[in-house]
PDB file of C-alpha atoms in Angstrom:
ATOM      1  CA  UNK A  30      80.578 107.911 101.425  1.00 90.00           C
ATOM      2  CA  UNK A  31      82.152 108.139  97.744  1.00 92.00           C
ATOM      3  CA  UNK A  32      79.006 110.999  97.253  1.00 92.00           C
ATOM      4  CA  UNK A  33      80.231 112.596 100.305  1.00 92.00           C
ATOM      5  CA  UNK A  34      83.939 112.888  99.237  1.00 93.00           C
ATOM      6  CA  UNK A  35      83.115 114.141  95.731  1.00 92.00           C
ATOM      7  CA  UNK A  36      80.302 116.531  97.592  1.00 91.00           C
ATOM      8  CA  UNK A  37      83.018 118.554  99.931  1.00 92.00           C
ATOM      9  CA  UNK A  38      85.849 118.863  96.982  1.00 93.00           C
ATOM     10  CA  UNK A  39      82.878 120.156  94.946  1.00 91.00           C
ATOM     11  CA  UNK A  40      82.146 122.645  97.769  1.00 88.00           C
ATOM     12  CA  UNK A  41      85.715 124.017  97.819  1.00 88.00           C
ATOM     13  CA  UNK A  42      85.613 124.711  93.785  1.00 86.00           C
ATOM     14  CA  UNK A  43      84.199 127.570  92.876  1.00 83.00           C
ATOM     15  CA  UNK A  44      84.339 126.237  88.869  1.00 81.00           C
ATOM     16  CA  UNK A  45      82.790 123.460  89.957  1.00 82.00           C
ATOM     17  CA  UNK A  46      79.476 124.719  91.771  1.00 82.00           C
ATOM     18  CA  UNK A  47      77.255 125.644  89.431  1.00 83.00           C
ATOM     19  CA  UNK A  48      77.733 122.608  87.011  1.00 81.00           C
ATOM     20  CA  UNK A  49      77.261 120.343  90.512  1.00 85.00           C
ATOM     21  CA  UNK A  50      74.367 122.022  91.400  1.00 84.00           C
ATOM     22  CA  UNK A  51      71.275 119.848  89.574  1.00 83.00           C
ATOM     23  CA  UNK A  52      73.026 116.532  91.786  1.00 85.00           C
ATOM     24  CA  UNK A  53      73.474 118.343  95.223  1.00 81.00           C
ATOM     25  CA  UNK A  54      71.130 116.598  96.998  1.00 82.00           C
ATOM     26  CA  UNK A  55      70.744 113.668  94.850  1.00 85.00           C
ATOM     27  CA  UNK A  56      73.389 110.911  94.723  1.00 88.00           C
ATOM     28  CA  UNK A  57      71.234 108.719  92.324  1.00 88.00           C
ATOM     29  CA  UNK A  58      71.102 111.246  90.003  1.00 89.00           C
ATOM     30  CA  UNK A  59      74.613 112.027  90.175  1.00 88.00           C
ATOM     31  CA  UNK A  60      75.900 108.630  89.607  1.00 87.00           C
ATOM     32  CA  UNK A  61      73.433 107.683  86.720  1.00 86.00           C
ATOM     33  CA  UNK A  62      74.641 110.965  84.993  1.00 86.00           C
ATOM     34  CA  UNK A  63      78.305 110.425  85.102  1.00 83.00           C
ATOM     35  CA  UNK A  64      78.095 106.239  84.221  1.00 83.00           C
ATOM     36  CA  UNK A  65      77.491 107.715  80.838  1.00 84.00           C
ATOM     37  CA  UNK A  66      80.342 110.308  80.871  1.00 86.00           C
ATOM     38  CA  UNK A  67      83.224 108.047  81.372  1.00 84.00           C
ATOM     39  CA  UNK A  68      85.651 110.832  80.699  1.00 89.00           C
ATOM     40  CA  UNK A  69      84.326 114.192  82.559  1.00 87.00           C
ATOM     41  CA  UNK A  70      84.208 111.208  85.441  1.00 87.00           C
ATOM     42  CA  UNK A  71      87.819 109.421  85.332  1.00 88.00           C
ATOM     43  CA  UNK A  72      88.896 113.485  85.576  1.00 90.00           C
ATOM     44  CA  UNK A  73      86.557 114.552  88.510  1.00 90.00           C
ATOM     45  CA  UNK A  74      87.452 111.368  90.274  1.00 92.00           C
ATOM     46  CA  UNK A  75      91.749 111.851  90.184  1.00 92.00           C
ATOM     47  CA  UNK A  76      91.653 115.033  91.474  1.00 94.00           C
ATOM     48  CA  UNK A  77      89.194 113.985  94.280  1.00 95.00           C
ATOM     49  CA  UNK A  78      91.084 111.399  95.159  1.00 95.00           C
ATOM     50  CA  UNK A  79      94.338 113.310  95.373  1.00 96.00           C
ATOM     51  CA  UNK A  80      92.713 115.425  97.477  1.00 96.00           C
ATOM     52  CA  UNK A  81      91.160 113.227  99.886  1.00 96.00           C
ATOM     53  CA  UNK A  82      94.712 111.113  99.909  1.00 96.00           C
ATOM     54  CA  UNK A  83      96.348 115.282 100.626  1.00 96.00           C
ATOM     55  CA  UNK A  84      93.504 116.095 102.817  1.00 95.00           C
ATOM     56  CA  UNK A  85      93.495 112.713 105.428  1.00 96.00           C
ATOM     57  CA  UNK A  86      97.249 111.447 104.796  1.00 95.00           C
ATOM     58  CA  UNK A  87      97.192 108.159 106.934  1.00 95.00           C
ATOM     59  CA  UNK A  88      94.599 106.639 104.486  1.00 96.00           C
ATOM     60  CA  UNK A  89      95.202 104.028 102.534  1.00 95.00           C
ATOM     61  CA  UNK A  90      95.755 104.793  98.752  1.00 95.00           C
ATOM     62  CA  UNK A  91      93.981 101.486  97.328  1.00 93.00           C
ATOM     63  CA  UNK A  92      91.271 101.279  99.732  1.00 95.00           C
ATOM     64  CA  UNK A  93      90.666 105.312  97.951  1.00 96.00           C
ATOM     65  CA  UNK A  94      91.106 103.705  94.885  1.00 94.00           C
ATOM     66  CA  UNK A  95      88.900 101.019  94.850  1.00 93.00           C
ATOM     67  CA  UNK A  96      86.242 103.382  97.080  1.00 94.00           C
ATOM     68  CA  UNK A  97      86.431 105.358  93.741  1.00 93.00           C
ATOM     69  CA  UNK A  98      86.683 101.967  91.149  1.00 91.00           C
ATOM     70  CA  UNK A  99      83.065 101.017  93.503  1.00 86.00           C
ATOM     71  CA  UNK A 100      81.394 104.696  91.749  1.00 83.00           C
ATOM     72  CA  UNK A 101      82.482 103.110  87.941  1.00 85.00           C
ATOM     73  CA  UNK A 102      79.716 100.851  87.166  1.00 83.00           C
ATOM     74  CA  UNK A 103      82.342  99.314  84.998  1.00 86.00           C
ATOM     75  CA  UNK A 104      84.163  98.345  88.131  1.00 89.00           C
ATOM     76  CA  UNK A 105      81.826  97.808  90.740  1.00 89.00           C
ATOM     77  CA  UNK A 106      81.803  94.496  90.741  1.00 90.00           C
ATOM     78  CA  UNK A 107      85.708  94.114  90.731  1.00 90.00           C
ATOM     79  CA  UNK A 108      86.357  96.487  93.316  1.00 90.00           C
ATOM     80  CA  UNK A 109      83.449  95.440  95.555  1.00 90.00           C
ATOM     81  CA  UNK A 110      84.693  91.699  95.756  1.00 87.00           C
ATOM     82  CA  UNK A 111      88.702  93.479  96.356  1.00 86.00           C
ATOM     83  CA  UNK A 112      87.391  95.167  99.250  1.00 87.00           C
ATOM     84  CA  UNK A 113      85.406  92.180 100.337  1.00 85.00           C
ATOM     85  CA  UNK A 114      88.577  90.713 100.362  1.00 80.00           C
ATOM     86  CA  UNK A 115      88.808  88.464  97.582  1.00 80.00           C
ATOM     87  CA  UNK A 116      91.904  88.568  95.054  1.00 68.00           C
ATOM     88  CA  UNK A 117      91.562  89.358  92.058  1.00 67.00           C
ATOM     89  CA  UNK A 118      92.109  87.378  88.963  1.00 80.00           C
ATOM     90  CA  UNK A 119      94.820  89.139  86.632  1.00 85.00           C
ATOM     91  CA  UNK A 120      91.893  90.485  84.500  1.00 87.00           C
ATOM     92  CA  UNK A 121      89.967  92.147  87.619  1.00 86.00           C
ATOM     93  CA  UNK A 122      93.462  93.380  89.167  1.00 84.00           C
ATOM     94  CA  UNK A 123      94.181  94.855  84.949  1.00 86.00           C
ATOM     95  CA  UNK A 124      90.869  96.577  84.824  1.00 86.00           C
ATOM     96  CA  UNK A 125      91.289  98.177  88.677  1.00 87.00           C
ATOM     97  CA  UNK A 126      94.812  99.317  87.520  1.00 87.00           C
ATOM     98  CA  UNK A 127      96.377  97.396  90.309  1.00 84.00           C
ATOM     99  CA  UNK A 128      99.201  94.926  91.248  1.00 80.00           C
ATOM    100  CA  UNK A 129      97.849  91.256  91.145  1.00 82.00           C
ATOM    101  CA  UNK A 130      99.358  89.241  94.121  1.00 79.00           C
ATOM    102  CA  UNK A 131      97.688  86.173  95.825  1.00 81.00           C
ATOM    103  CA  UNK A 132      97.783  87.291  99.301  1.00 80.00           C
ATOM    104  CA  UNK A 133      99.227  85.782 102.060  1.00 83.00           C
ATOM    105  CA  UNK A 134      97.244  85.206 105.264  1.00 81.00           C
ATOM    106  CA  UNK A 135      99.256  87.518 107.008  1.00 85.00           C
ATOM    107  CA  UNK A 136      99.199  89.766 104.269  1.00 86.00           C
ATOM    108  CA  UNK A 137      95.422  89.848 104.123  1.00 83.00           C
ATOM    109  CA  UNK A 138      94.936  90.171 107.829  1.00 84.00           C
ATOM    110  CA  UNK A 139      97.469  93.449 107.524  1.00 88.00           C
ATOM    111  CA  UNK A 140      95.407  94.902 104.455  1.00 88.00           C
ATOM    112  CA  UNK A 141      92.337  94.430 105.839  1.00 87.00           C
ATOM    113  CA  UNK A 142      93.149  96.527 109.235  1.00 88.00           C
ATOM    114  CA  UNK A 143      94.501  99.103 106.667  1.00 92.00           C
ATOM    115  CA  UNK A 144      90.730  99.077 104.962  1.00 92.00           C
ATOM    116  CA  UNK A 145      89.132  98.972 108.522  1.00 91.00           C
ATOM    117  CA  UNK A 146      91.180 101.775 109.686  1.00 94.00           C
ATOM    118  CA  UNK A 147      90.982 103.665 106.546  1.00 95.00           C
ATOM    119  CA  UNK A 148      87.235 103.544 106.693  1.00 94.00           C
ATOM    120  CA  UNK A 149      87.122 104.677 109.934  1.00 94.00           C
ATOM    121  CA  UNK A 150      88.623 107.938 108.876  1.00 95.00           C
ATOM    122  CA  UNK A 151      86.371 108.715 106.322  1.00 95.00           C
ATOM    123  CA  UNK A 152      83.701 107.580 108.583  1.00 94.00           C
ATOM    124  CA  UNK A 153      85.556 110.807 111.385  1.00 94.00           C
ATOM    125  CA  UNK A 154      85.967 112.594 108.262  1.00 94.00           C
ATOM    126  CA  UNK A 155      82.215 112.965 107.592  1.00 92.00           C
ATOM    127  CA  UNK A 156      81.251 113.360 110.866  1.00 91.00           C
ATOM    128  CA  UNK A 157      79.216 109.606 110.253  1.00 91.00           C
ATOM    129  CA  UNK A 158      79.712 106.150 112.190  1.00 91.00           C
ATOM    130  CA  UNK A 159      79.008 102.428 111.177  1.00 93.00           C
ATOM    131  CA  UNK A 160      77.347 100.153 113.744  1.00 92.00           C
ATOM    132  CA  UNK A 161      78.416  96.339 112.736  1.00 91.00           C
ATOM    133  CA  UNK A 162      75.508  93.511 113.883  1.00 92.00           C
ATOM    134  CA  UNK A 163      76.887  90.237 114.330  1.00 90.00           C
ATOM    135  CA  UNK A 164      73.666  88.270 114.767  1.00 89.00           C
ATOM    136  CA  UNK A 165      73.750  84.185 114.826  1.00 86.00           C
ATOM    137  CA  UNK A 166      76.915  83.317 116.674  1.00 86.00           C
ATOM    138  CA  UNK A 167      75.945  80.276 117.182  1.00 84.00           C
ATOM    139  CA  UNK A 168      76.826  79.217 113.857  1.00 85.00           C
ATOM    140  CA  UNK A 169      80.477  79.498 115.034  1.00 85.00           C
ATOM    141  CA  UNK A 170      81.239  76.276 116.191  1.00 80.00           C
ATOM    142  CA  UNK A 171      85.049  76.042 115.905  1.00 86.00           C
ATOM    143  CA  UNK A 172      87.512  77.611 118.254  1.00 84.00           C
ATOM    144  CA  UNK A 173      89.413  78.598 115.332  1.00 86.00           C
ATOM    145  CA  UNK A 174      86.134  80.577 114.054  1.00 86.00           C
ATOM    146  CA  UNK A 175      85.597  82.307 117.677  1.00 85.00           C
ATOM    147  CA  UNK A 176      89.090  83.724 117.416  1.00 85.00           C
ATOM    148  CA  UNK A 177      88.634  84.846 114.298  1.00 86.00           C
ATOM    149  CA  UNK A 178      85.389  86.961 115.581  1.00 88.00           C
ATOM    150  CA  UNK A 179      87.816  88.287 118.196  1.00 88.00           C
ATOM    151  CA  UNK A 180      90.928  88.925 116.077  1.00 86.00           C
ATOM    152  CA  UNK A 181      88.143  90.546 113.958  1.00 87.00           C
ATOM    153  CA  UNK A 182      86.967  92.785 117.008  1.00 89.00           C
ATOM    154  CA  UNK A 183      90.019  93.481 118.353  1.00 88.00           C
ATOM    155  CA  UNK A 184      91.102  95.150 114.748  1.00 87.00           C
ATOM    156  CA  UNK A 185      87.928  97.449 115.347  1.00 90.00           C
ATOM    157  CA  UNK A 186      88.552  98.697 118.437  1.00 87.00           C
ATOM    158  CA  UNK A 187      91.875  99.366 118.244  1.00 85.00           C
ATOM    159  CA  UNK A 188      92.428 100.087 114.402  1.00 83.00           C
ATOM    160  CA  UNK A 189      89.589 102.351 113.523  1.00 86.00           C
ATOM    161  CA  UNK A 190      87.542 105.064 114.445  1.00 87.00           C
ATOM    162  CA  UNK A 191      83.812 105.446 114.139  1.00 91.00           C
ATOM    163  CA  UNK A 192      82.756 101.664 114.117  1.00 91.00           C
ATOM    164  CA  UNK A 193      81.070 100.133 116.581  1.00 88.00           C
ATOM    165  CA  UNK A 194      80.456  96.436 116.805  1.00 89.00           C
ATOM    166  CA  UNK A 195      77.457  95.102 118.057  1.00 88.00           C
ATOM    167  CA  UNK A 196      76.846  91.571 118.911  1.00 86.00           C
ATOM    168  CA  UNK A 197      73.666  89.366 119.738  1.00 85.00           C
ATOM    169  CA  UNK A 198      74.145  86.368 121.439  1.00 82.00           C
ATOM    170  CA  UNK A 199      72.353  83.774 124.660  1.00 80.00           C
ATOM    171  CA  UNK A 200      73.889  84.472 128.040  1.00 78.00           C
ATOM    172  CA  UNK A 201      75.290  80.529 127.970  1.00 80.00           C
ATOM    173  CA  UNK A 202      76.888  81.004 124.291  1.00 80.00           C
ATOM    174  CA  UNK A 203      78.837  83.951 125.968  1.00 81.00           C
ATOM    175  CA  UNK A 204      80.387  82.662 128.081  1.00 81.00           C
ATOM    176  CA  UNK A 205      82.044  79.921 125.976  1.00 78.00           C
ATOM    177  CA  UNK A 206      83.121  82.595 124.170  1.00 77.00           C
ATOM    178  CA  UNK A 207      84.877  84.057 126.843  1.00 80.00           C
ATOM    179  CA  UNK A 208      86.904  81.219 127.271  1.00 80.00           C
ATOM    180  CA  UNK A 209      88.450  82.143 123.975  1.00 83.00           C
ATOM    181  CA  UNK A 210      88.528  85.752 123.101  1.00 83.00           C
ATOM    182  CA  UNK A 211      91.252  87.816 124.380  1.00 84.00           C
ATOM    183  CA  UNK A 212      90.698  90.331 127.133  1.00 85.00           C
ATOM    184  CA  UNK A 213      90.728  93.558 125.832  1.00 83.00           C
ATOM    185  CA  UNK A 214      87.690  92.445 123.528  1.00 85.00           C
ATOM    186  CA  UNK A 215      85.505  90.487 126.839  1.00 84.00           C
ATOM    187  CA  UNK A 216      85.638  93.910 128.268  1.00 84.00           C
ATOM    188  CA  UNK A 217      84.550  95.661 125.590  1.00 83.00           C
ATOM    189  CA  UNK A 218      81.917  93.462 123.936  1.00 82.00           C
ATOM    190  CA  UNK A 219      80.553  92.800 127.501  1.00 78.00           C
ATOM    191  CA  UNK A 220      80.831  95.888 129.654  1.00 75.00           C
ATOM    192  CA  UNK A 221      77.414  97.184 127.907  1.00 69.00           C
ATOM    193  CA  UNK A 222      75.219  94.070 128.230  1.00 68.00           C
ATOM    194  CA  UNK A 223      71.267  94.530 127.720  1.00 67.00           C
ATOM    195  CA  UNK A 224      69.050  91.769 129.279  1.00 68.00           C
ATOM    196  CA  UNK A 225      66.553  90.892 126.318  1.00 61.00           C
ATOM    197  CA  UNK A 226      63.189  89.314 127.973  1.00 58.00           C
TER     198      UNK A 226
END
């Protein structure tokens, strides 16, 4: 995805073609070249990102900024576990160049339909889509943990775009599911049902 971004503001700058052209087809290439050019990088990367932020303006400006921390290998690590959802310690939140704030559960919940949603429109964006598996439901033996799967649902459906969830589960663990999960999310978990044999 962060490839793609860089790949169409590349596209629209003429200055910018001919330098871009030996990593047009070739993320790897791309990445490994500018890990080692820390400053030509930290320059491409602002103005991308103020243009993708310009260009789609209901996005979220830190899930773009840690989308762009993710490219640094400096940061990857950091910025991977912040948009897994895990706050940062005051050194991980110093090197991101971000606020550090334990999270409330509420406030987590909220930023993590912001990420959802703002992944979904990069997902539209691009023209791509994400299928999510959820495999092994039976491991959720708590009512409080089948809500959460359908809290979790009911953010992708009606927060973003371009994701589709997918789950796998027995006939018999369904429907002790549906004793739980609201609705909206029965209907549209269970309206395309495939009989495995």
């Amino acid at each position: 995805i962060l490839f793609s971004i860089i790949s169409e503001y590349i596209d629209q700058k003429e200055e910018y073609r001919k330098a871009f052209q030996p990593f047009k087809d070739n993320p790897e290439t791309f990445f490994r070249y500018f890990s080692d050019h820390d400053k030509e990088r930290n320059i491409l990367y602002n103005q991308v990102q103020t243009w993708i932020i310009d260009k789609i303006p209901d996005i979220n400006r830190l899930f773009i900024k840690l989308i762009f921390a993710f490219g640094d290998p400096d940061l990857y690590h950091p910025a991977r576990n912040r948009l897994l959802g895990e706050v940062a310690d005051p050194e991980d939140a110093y090197l991101l160049n971000i606020p550090f704030k334990e999270l409330s559960e509420a406030e987590a919940e909220d930023e993590a339909s912001k990420f959802l949603k703002s992944l979904g429109l990069l997902l539209t964006h691009h023209h791509q889509c994400m299928i999510i598996c959820f495999d092994q439901l039976e491991n959720l033996y708590t009512p409080e943990h089948k809500r959460s799967f359908g809290l979790m649902n009911q953010m992708i459906f009606n927060e973003s775009s371009a994701i589709l969830p997918l789950a796998f589960m027995r006939t018999l663990y369904w429907e002790k599911f549906e004793e739980i999960l609201d609705k909206s999310v029965i209907d549209r978990l269970g309206m395309n049902q495939v009989d495995l044999r």
